[in-house]
Amino acid sequence: MDPILIYGINALVYIGIFAIVALSLNAEYGYTGLANFGKVAFFMIGAYSYALLVQAGVPWPVALALATLISSIFGLLVSLPAIRLREDYLAIVTLTFGEILRIFIKSEDWLANGVWGISIPPVFAAGNFTAGLWMNLALVFGLLAVCFVFMTLLANSPFGRIMRALREDQIAADAIGKNRITYKSQIFMIGSAMAGLGGALFANFVGYIAPESFLPIITFTIWMMVILGGPASNIGVIVGAAAVQLFERGTIILKDYVTLPIDPTNLQNILFGVIIITILMVRPSGLFKESKINTLGTRRAMRWLNPSSK
């Protein structure tokens, strides 16, 4: 198989995985205004849950579903004390949780082999690298499509309107009888489940995970995808995930052809910072504007207001 094609498929799989995680942050931050700076923690929970379950002999589709469920339960447990805090304190608590979890995994060796990590046996076409690559691509993009449809339906549902109401004015949401704690916990569970699904797909694809695979930079990369693509736009965050992944890979390739005055990793981080500052100053809504609510009621109202649009 052509090495360039292999590299291209590999890049697409990574784009698909991180697009799922970016959609999960979009549910929490884009639609609801919940600043989760511990996104990597739920990504890591999904990856380790999947790896341990597959090692224990659980069939991989069941392991994938259980890893998603376990991540959502952790999301609920973390949200119960943290969700009552102000947005800035919520960000600090979730960031701290991610680091505590990584250090815990790194320090122990009875559960996940500590710093040595875990190997995950291939579940697709063992021994046939090309077939395994294509099957991973199909699996990741199939689940990305499911997550995208789910998020689109959720954003246009009554639940989605409450999410936007909580983001815009929590007191007004309280005034109409919506329990903000309950709704925020549910949203945190949904976001954590999708992040866990992304982590499980990541573990399945790379075949080996260790604590150093889950550094805080992953959280900031996912934030970059959402800010660049456009919060509260599902299409936008997928485009943002693709743009950030391609940019990362482009700068890595560039160092092989251009002599750089500084370390390529540092240059990459500097360029990321410049891009984010530019986006926030020039177009704070991101590349794509927030998607409008599209329900049967809104379509009827628009037709009533503008009969010529029929």
PDB file of C-alpha atoms in Angstrom, residues 250-264 267:
ATOM      1  CA  GLY A 250       1.855  20.047   8.485  1.00  0.00           C
ATOM      2  CA  THR A 251       4.275  21.685  10.910  1.00  0.00           C
ATOM      3  CA  ILE A 252       5.798  18.286  11.769  1.00  0.00           C
ATOM      4  CA  ILE A 253       6.390  17.557   8.066  1.00  0.00           C
ATOM      5  CA  LEU A 254       7.696  21.068   7.456  1.00  0.00           C
ATOM      6  CA  LYS A 255      10.650  20.587   9.796  1.00  0.00           C
ATOM      7  CA  ASP A 256      11.998  17.886   7.461  1.00  0.00           C
ATOM      8  CA  TYR A 257      12.247  20.367   4.601  1.00  0.00           C
ATOM      9  CA  VAL A 258      12.965  23.697   6.277  1.00  0.00           C
ATOM     10  CA  THR A 259      15.708  24.562   8.749  1.00  0.00           C
ATOM     11  CA  LEU A 260      13.962  26.244  11.643  1.00  0.00           C
ATOM     12  CA  PRO A 261      15.653  28.582  14.132  1.00  0.00           C
ATOM     13  CA  ILE A 262      13.723  27.081  17.070  1.00  0.00           C
ATOM     14  CA  ASP A 263      12.398  23.696  18.118  1.00  0.00           C
ATOM     15  CA  PRO A 264       9.446  22.705  15.837  1.00  0.00           C
ATOM     16  CA  LEU A 267       7.112  26.860  17.017  1.00  0.00           C
TER      17      LEU A 267
END
